[in-house]
Amino acid sequence: MAHSQNDGPGLTILGKLIMVLFIGACGFGAWWLISRDGGKGGSPESSNPGNSSGTTSEAQEPDSKSKAENRTTVRLAYGTEKKRWLTWAVDEFEKTPDGKKIEIELLPMGSLEGARATIAGEEHINVWSPASSAYRNVFVDEWQLKYGGGNPIAREETLALSPMVFVFWKERHDAFVSHYQTVDFNTIAEALHEPGGWGTIANKPEWGFFKFGHTNPNESNSGLLSLALMAQHFHDKTRPLTMADIVDPAFQQWLRTIEGSVSGLSNSTGNMMRDMVLKGPASFDAIFVYENVAIDYLKNAEGRWGSLQVIYPKINLWNDNPYYVIDAEWTSKEVRKAAEIFLDYLMSEPVQQQSLTHGFRPGNPSVPIKGTDSPFTMYAKYGLQIDLPAIAEPPASDAINNLLTGWQRIRSAR
């Protein structure tokens, strides 16, 4: 009996201990489940794996989607000469109330490349902004051939102006002028065909041959205008080029002497100017580009290969940097309105003032070119000038097409 009395109380205490532990474990488990479900009774939505915050993220996702869907996107194909200015403008536009509702998608393209992409329709371009309107009539003609009549341009404005310029490395320019007295397409042609190169021109054989570049006329507006200004120079006229001017055998022969030796032929004026500054005289001694592109790089060049020198041709052409709102099936009324809102923003005085900073002559006449902060004042020592000798009238579309045809034959015969 003594054995039985000693064992009884021991078993009772152990049982009680086990029961306490079991009840405690059940209570902890219930508390953990409730706290994990956020007190929602373990509903499937609240216990969804990977969604530790219940339905909060699912409730927010439609809101962010709806904001994105409510934004109107405008696809803008532009010549790369405007890259710095337009990139700045888009960033600033996004800070405005209109910029919260409109997204501007910038598509950098050579001017002629942009025209062809717009006509092709694959990129669904809503705005085409080439460097100049020189190719405008060709664009309209080709559009109408493909789509059958109708003007594809719903609205157009001149954003900014820029003439064409020769850009030399200063040391090479001084040596060139010392030998040839002037810089024009005739002396450029002579230098390109000098057998002794810089050895004959300036007693600098270590400089190699004279290297001159412009962009590809098939892809870039500045290359096309290079050909047009060569023709204007050869015929010494500011009136529009005629078909007779273009097919003139003497002109075609003279053009061959230049184009057979031109270097580079980039599809982008901005990229060609950048390469000249980055790589120095080893790439080009001189190039023919937009004035604004030259201005954008004048200061950058000094710390690399020395100063640049800007020279204006005797006869020039304006690059008017038009903004064409495209009337196409993929440009809805909402997109067209958004494109015009952004155009109005670009034409505003503060944004036009910034175009001057990047070397353009503002398209808004309210913004002056002269002033202490104007690049034309600050960089006058590099050869910049506001007044131009003579401005030619733009060539007609048939002259443009035949200039390109003649150039293609010259290049294929090399």
Coordinates of C-alpha atoms in Angstrom, one line a residue:
M1 CA 0.0 0.0 0.0
A2 CA 2.9 2.3 0.8
H3 CA 4.2 1.8 -2.8
S4 CA 0.7 2.6 -4.2
Q5 CA 0.4 5.8 -2.2
N6 CA 3.9 7.0 -3.2
D7 CA 3.2 6.6 -7.0
G8 CA -0.3 8.1 -7.1
P9 CA 0.6 11.8 -6.4
G10 CA 3.6 11.6 -8.8
L11 CA 1.4 10.6 -11.8
T12 CA -1.2 13.3 -11.0
I13 CA 1.4 16.1 -11.1
L14 CA 2.9 14.9 -14.4
G15 CA -0.6 14.7 -16.0
K16 CA -1.4 18.2 -14.9
L17 CA 1.9 19.5 -16.3
I18 CA 1.2 17.9 -19.7
M19 CA -2.3 19.4 -19.8
V20 CA -0.9 22.9 -19.0
L21 CA 1.7 22.6 -21.8
F22 CA -0.9 21.3 -24.2
I23 CA -3.4 24.1 -23.5
G24 CA -0.6 26.7 -23.7
A25 CA 0.5 25.4 -27.1
C26 CA -3.1 25.5 -28.4
G27 CA -3.5 29.1 -27.2
F28 CA -0.2 30.2 -28.8
G29 CA -1.2 28.6 -32.1
A30 CA -4.6 30.3 -32.2
W31 CA -2.9 33.7 -31.4
W32 CA -0.4 33.1 -34.2
L33 CA -3.1 32.3 -36.8
I34 CA -5.2 35.3 -35.9
S35 CA -2.3 37.7 -36.0
R36 CA -1.1 36.3 -39.3
D37 CA -4.6 36.8 -40.9
G38 CA -4.9 40.3 -39.6
G39 CA -8.0 39.3 -37.8
K40 CA -9.9 38.5 -41.0
G41 CA -10.9 35.0 -39.9
G42 CA -8.5 33.2 -42.2
S43 CA -10.2 34.2 -45.5
P44 CA -8.5 33.0 -48.7
E45 CA -7.8 36.6 -49.7
S46 CA -6.0 37.4 -46.5
S47 CA -3.9 34.2 -46.4
N48 CA -2.8 34.5 -50.1
P49 CA 0.9 33.4 -50.2
G50 CA 3.2 36.2 -51.1
N51 CA 0.7 38.9 -50.1
S52 CA 1.7 39.5 -46.5
S53 CA -0.1 42.8 -46.4
G54 CA -3.5 41.4 -47.2
T55 CA -5.4 43.0 -50.1
T56 CA -3.6 46.4 -49.8
S57 CA -1.2 45.9 -52.8
E58 CA -4.0 44.5 -54.9
A59 CA -6.1 47.5 -54.2
Q60 CA -3.2 49.9 -55.1
E61 CA -2.3 48.1 -58.4
P62 CA -5.4 49.1 -60.4
D63 CA -4.9 52.8 -59.2
S64 CA -1.3 52.9 -60.7
K65 CA -2.4 51.1 -63.8
S66 CA -5.3 53.6 -64.3
K67 CA -2.9 56.5 -63.9
A68 CA -0.6 55.1 -66.6
E69 CA -3.6 54.4 -68.9
N70 CA -4.9 57.9 -68.5
R71 CA -1.6 59.4 -69.8
T72 CA -1.5 60.2 -73.5
T73 CA 1.7 59.3 -75.3
V74 CA 3.1 61.3 -78.1
R75 CA 5.8 59.7 -80.2
L76 CA 8.1 62.4 -81.5
A77 CA 10.8 61.6 -84.1
Y78 CA 13.4 64.3 -84.1
G79 CA 16.8 65.2 -85.7
T80 CA 19.6 64.6 -83.2
E81 CA 20.9 68.2 -83.6
K82 CA 18.0 69.0 -81.1
K83 CA 18.8 66.2 -78.7
R84 CA 20.2 68.3 -75.8
W85 CA 17.5 71.0 -76.0
L86 CA 14.5 68.6 -76.5
T87 CA 15.7 66.2 -73.7
W88 CA 15.9 69.2 -71.3
A89 CA 12.4 70.4 -72.5
V90 CA 10.8 67.0 -72.0
D91 CA 12.2 66.8 -68.4
E92 CA 10.9 70.3 -67.6
F93 CA 7.5 69.6 -69.3
E94 CA 7.0 66.6 -67.0
K95 CA 7.0 68.9 -64.0
T96 CA 4.0 70.9 -65.4
P97 CA 0.3 70.0 -64.9
D98 CA 0.1 69.0 -68.7
G99 CA 3.2 67.0 -68.3
K100 CA 1.5 64.8 -65.7
K101 CA -1.1 63.8 -68.3
I102 CA 1.1 63.7 -71.4
E103 CA 4.1 61.5 -72.0
I104 CA 6.5 62.6 -74.8
E105 CA 8.5 59.7 -76.2
L106 CA 11.5 61.0 -78.0
L107 CA 12.8 59.0 -81.0
P108 CA 16.2 60.3 -82.2
M109 CA 16.6 59.8 -86.0
G110 CA 18.3 61.4 -88.9
S111 CA 15.9 63.8 -90.6
L112 CA 15.4 61.7 -93.8
E113 CA 15.3 58.5 -91.7
G114 CA 12.5 60.0 -89.6
A115 CA 10.5 60.9 -92.8
R116 CA 10.8 57.3 -94.1
A117 CA 9.9 55.9 -90.7
T118 CA 6.8 58.1 -90.5
I119 CA 5.6 57.1 -93.9
A120 CA 6.2 53.4 -93.2
G121 CA 3.9 53.6 -90.3
E122 CA 5.6 50.9 -88.3
E123 CA 6.8 53.3 -85.5
H124 CA 3.4 55.1 -85.3
I125 CA 5.1 58.5 -85.2
N126 CA 2.8 61.3 -84.2
V127 CA 5.2 64.2 -84.6
W128 CA 8.1 64.5 -87.1
S129 CA 10.6 67.3 -86.3
P130 CA 13.5 67.2 -88.9
A131 CA 16.3 69.8 -89.0
S132 CA 14.7 71.6 -91.9
S133 CA 11.7 71.7 -94.2
A134 CA 14.0 71.0 -97.2
Y135 CA 12.5 67.5 -97.5
R136 CA 9.0 68.5 -96.6
N137 CA 7.5 68.4 -100.1
V138 CA 9.2 65.1 -101.0
F139 CA 7.7 63.7 -97.7
V140 CA 4.2 64.9 -98.7
D141 CA 4.6 63.5 -102.2
E142 CA 5.7 60.1 -101.0
W143 CA 3.0 60.0 -98.3
Q144 CA 0.3 60.7 -100.9
L145 CA 1.7 58.0 -103.2
K146 CA 1.4 55.4 -100.4
Y147 CA -1.9 56.5 -98.7
G148 CA -3.6 58.3 -101.6
G149 CA -4.0 62.0 -101.4
G150 CA -4.5 64.2 -98.4
N151 CA -2.0 66.4 -96.5
P152 CA -0.3 64.4 -93.8
I153 CA 0.7 67.5 -91.8
A154 CA -2.1 68.7 -89.5
R155 CA -0.1 71.5 -88.0
E156 CA 3.4 72.9 -88.5
E157 CA 5.6 75.5 -86.8
T158 CA 9.2 76.6 -86.9
L159 CA 10.8 75.8 -83.6
A160 CA 14.2 77.4 -84.2
L161 CA 16.6 78.5 -86.9
S162 CA 20.2 77.5 -87.7
P163 CA 22.3 78.0 -90.8
M164 CA 25.1 75.8 -92.0
V165 CA 28.8 76.3 -91.1
F166 CA 32.2 75.0 -91.7
V167 CA 34.0 73.9 -88.5
F168 CA 37.8 73.6 -88.5
W169 CA 40.3 72.9 -85.8
K170 CA 41.8 76.4 -85.3
E171 CA 45.4 75.4 -86.0
R172 CA 44.3 73.6 -89.2
H173 CA 42.1 76.6 -90.2
D174 CA 45.0 79.1 -89.9
A175 CA 47.2 76.9 -92.0
F176 CA 44.5 76.3 -94.6
V177 CA 43.7 80.1 -94.9
S178 CA 47.4 80.9 -95.1
H179 CA 47.7 78.7 -98.2
Y180 CA 44.3 79.1 -99.9
Q181 CA 43.3 82.6 -98.5
T182 CA 39.7 81.6 -98.0
V183 CA 37.4 78.7 -97.0
D184 CA 34.7 77.7 -99.5
F185 CA 33.8 74.6 -101.5
N186 CA 36.3 75.4 -104.2
T187 CA 39.3 75.5 -101.8
I188 CA 37.9 72.4 -99.9
A189 CA 37.9 70.5 -103.2
E190 CA 41.5 71.6 -103.9
A191 CA 42.7 70.5 -100.5
L192 CA 41.0 67.1 -100.8
H193 CA 42.9 66.5 -104.1
E194 CA 46.3 67.8 -102.9
P195 CA 48.6 64.8 -103.4
G196 CA 51.0 66.0 -100.7
G197 CA 48.2 66.6 -98.2
W198 CA 49.1 68.9 -95.3
G199 CA 52.8 68.5 -96.3
T200 CA 52.2 70.7 -99.3
I201 CA 49.4 72.8 -97.8
A202 CA 51.2 73.8 -94.5
N203 CA 54.6 71.9 -94.5
K204 CA 53.0 69.6 -91.9
P205 CA 53.3 66.1 -93.4
E206 CA 52.6 64.6 -89.9
W207 CA 49.0 65.9 -90.3
G208 CA 48.5 63.5 -93.2
F209 CA 45.9 64.2 -95.9
F210 CA 43.2 66.9 -95.6
K211 CA 40.0 65.3 -94.1
F212 CA 36.6 66.9 -94.7
G213 CA 33.3 65.4 -93.7
H214 CA 29.5 65.9 -93.9
T215 CA 26.7 63.6 -93.1
N216 CA 25.0 61.0 -95.4
P217 CA 22.6 62.9 -97.7
N218 CA 20.4 59.8 -97.9
E219 CA 19.8 59.8 -94.1
S220 CA 20.6 63.3 -92.7
N221 CA 19.3 66.7 -93.6
S222 CA 22.7 68.4 -93.1
G223 CA 24.2 66.1 -95.7
L224 CA 21.3 66.9 -98.1
L225 CA 21.8 70.7 -97.5
S226 CA 25.6 70.2 -98.0
L227 CA 24.9 69.0 -101.6
A228 CA 22.3 71.8 -102.1
L229 CA 24.8 74.5 -101.0
M230 CA 27.5 73.1 -103.2
A231 CA 25.2 73.5 -106.1
Q232 CA 24.2 77.1 -105.0
H233 CA 27.9 77.9 -104.7
F234 CA 28.9 76.4 -108.0
H235 CA 26.2 78.3 -109.9
D236 CA 26.6 81.4 -107.7
K237 CA 22.9 81.8 -107.1
T238 CA 20.4 82.3 -104.3
R239 CA 17.4 81.6 -106.4
P240 CA 16.0 78.0 -106.1
L241 CA 18.0 75.3 -107.9
T242 CA 16.5 74.1 -111.1
M243 CA 16.7 70.7 -112.8
A244 CA 19.1 72.2 -115.3
D245 CA 21.4 73.3 -112.5
I246 CA 21.5 69.8 -111.0
V247 CA 22.1 67.8 -114.2
D248 CA 24.6 70.3 -115.6
P249 CA 27.6 68.1 -116.6
A250 CA 30.1 70.6 -115.3
F251 CA 28.5 70.7 -111.9
Q252 CA 28.3 66.9 -111.7
Q253 CA 32.0 66.6 -112.5
W254 CA 32.9 69.3 -109.9
L255 CA 30.7 67.6 -107.3
R256 CA 32.5 64.3 -108.0
T257 CA 35.8 65.9 -107.1
I258 CA 34.5 66.7 -103.6
E259 CA 32.2 63.7 -102.9
G260 CA 34.7 61.2 -104.1
S261 CA 36.9 62.1 -101.1
V262 CA 34.5 63.1 -98.3
S263 CA 35.0 61.3 -95.0
G264 CA 32.6 60.1 -92.4
L265 CA 29.1 60.2 -93.9
S266 CA 27.4 59.7 -90.5
N267 CA 23.7 59.5 -90.4
S268 CA 23.6 62.1 -87.5
T269 CA 25.0 65.6 -87.5
G270 CA 25.3 65.6 -83.7
N271 CA 27.2 62.3 -83.7
M272 CA 29.6 63.5 -86.3
M273 CA 30.4 66.7 -84.4
R274 CA 30.8 64.7 -81.2
D275 CA 33.2 62.3 -82.9
M276 CA 35.3 65.2 -84.2
V277 CA 35.6 66.6 -80.7
L278 CA 36.3 63.2 -79.1
K279 CA 38.8 62.0 -81.6
G280 CA 40.4 65.2 -82.7
P281 CA 42.1 66.0 -86.0
A282 CA 42.8 62.3 -86.6
S283 CA 39.1 62.0 -87.5
F284 CA 38.4 65.3 -89.3
D285 CA 40.3 68.5 -90.1
A286 CA 36.9 70.2 -91.0
I287 CA 33.3 69.3 -91.2
F288 CA 30.1 71.0 -92.5
V289 CA 27.3 71.1 -89.9
Y290 CA 24.5 73.1 -88.3
E291 CA 25.6 76.2 -86.5
N292 CA 23.8 75.2 -83.3
V293 CA 25.7 71.8 -83.2
A294 CA 29.0 73.7 -83.5
I295 CA 28.0 76.1 -80.7
D296 CA 27.1 73.2 -78.5
Y297 CA 30.6 71.8 -78.7
L298 CA 32.8 75.0 -78.9
K299 CA 33.6 75.0 -75.2
N300 CA 34.0 71.2 -74.9
A301 CA 36.6 71.1 -77.6
E302 CA 39.1 73.5 -75.9
G303 CA 40.0 71.1 -73.2
R304 CA 40.7 68.3 -75.7
W305 CA 42.4 69.2 -79.0
G306 CA 42.4 73.0 -79.0
S307 CA 40.0 75.6 -80.2
L308 CA 37.5 75.2 -83.1
Q309 CA 36.9 77.9 -85.7
V310 CA 33.5 78.5 -87.4
I311 CA 33.3 79.8 -90.9
Y312 CA 30.1 80.7 -92.8
P313 CA 29.7 79.9 -96.5
K314 CA 29.1 82.8 -98.9
I315 CA 25.6 81.4 -99.7
N316 CA 23.6 79.7 -96.9
L317 CA 20.3 78.0 -96.2
W318 CA 18.2 78.1 -93.1
N319 CA 17.4 75.0 -91.1
D320 CA 14.1 75.9 -89.7
N321 CA 13.6 72.8 -87.4
P322 CA 9.9 72.4 -88.1
Y323 CA 7.4 70.6 -85.9
Y324 CA 5.0 68.6 -88.0
V325 CA 1.9 67.1 -86.2
I326 CA 1.1 64.0 -88.4
D327 CA -2.5 63.5 -89.5
A328 CA -2.5 59.7 -89.6
E329 CA -4.9 56.9 -88.6
W330 CA -2.7 56.2 -85.6
T331 CA -2.8 59.8 -84.4
S332 CA -6.1 60.1 -82.4
K333 CA -7.7 63.4 -81.5
E334 CA -6.4 63.1 -78.0
V335 CA -2.8 62.5 -79.2
R336 CA -3.0 65.3 -81.7
K337 CA -4.2 67.7 -78.9
A338 CA -1.4 66.5 -76.7
A339 CA 1.2 67.0 -79.5
E340 CA -0.1 70.6 -79.9
I341 CA 0.1 71.3 -76.2
F342 CA 3.7 70.2 -76.2
L343 CA 4.3 72.4 -79.3
D344 CA 2.9 75.4 -77.5
Y345 CA 5.2 74.6 -74.5
L346 CA 8.2 74.5 -76.8
M347 CA 7.3 77.9 -78.3
S348 CA 7.0 79.5 -74.9
E349 CA 9.6 82.2 -74.1
P350 CA 11.4 80.3 -71.3
V351 CA 11.9 77.1 -73.4
Q352 CA 12.8 79.2 -76.5
Q353 CA 15.4 81.0 -74.3
Q354 CA 16.9 77.6 -73.5
S355 CA 17.1 76.8 -77.3
L356 CA 19.4 79.9 -77.6
T357 CA 21.6 78.4 -74.9
H358 CA 22.0 75.4 -77.1
G359 CA 23.0 77.5 -80.1
F360 CA 19.7 77.9 -81.9
R361 CA 18.2 81.1 -83.1
P362 CA 14.7 81.0 -81.4
G363 CA 11.6 80.5 -83.5
N364 CA 9.7 82.8 -81.2
P365 CA 10.5 86.4 -82.3
S366 CA 10.0 87.6 -78.7
V367 CA 13.2 86.0 -77.6
P368 CA 16.3 88.2 -78.6
I369 CA 19.5 86.7 -80.0
K370 CA 21.8 89.4 -78.7
G371 CA 22.7 89.8 -75.1
T372 CA 25.5 89.2 -72.6
D373 CA 24.4 85.6 -72.0
S374 CA 23.9 84.8 -75.7
P375 CA 26.4 82.3 -77.2
F376 CA 26.7 84.6 -80.1
T377 CA 28.2 87.2 -77.7
M378 CA 30.2 84.8 -75.5
Y379 CA 31.7 82.8 -78.4
A380 CA 32.2 85.5 -81.0
K381 CA 36.0 84.8 -80.9
Y382 CA 35.3 81.5 -82.5
G383 CA 33.9 83.1 -85.6
L384 CA 30.2 83.2 -84.7
Q385 CA 28.2 85.9 -86.4
I386 CA 24.5 86.9 -86.3
D387 CA 24.3 88.5 -89.7
L388 CA 24.7 86.2 -92.7
P389 CA 26.0 87.2 -96.1
A390 CA 23.3 85.7 -98.3
I391 CA 20.4 83.2 -97.8
A392 CA 19.3 81.0 -100.7
E393 CA 15.7 79.9 -101.3
P394 CA 15.0 76.2 -100.6
P395 CA 15.3 73.8 -103.5
A396 CA 12.1 72.2 -104.9
S397 CA 11.4 68.5 -104.4
D398 CA 12.4 67.5 -107.9
A399 CA 15.8 69.2 -107.4
I400 CA 16.2 67.4 -104.1
N401 CA 15.4 64.0 -105.6
N402 CA 17.9 64.6 -108.5
L403 CA 20.6 65.8 -106.2
L404 CA 20.3 62.6 -104.2
T405 CA 20.2 60.5 -107.4
G406 CA 23.4 62.2 -108.7
W407 CA 25.1 61.7 -105.4
Q408 CA 24.3 58.0 -105.2
R409 CA 25.8 57.5 -108.7
I410 CA 29.0 59.3 -107.6
R411 CA 29.3 57.2 -104.5
S412 CA 28.6 53.9 -106.3
A413 CA 31.2 54.7 -108.9
R414 CA 34.0 55.0 -106.3

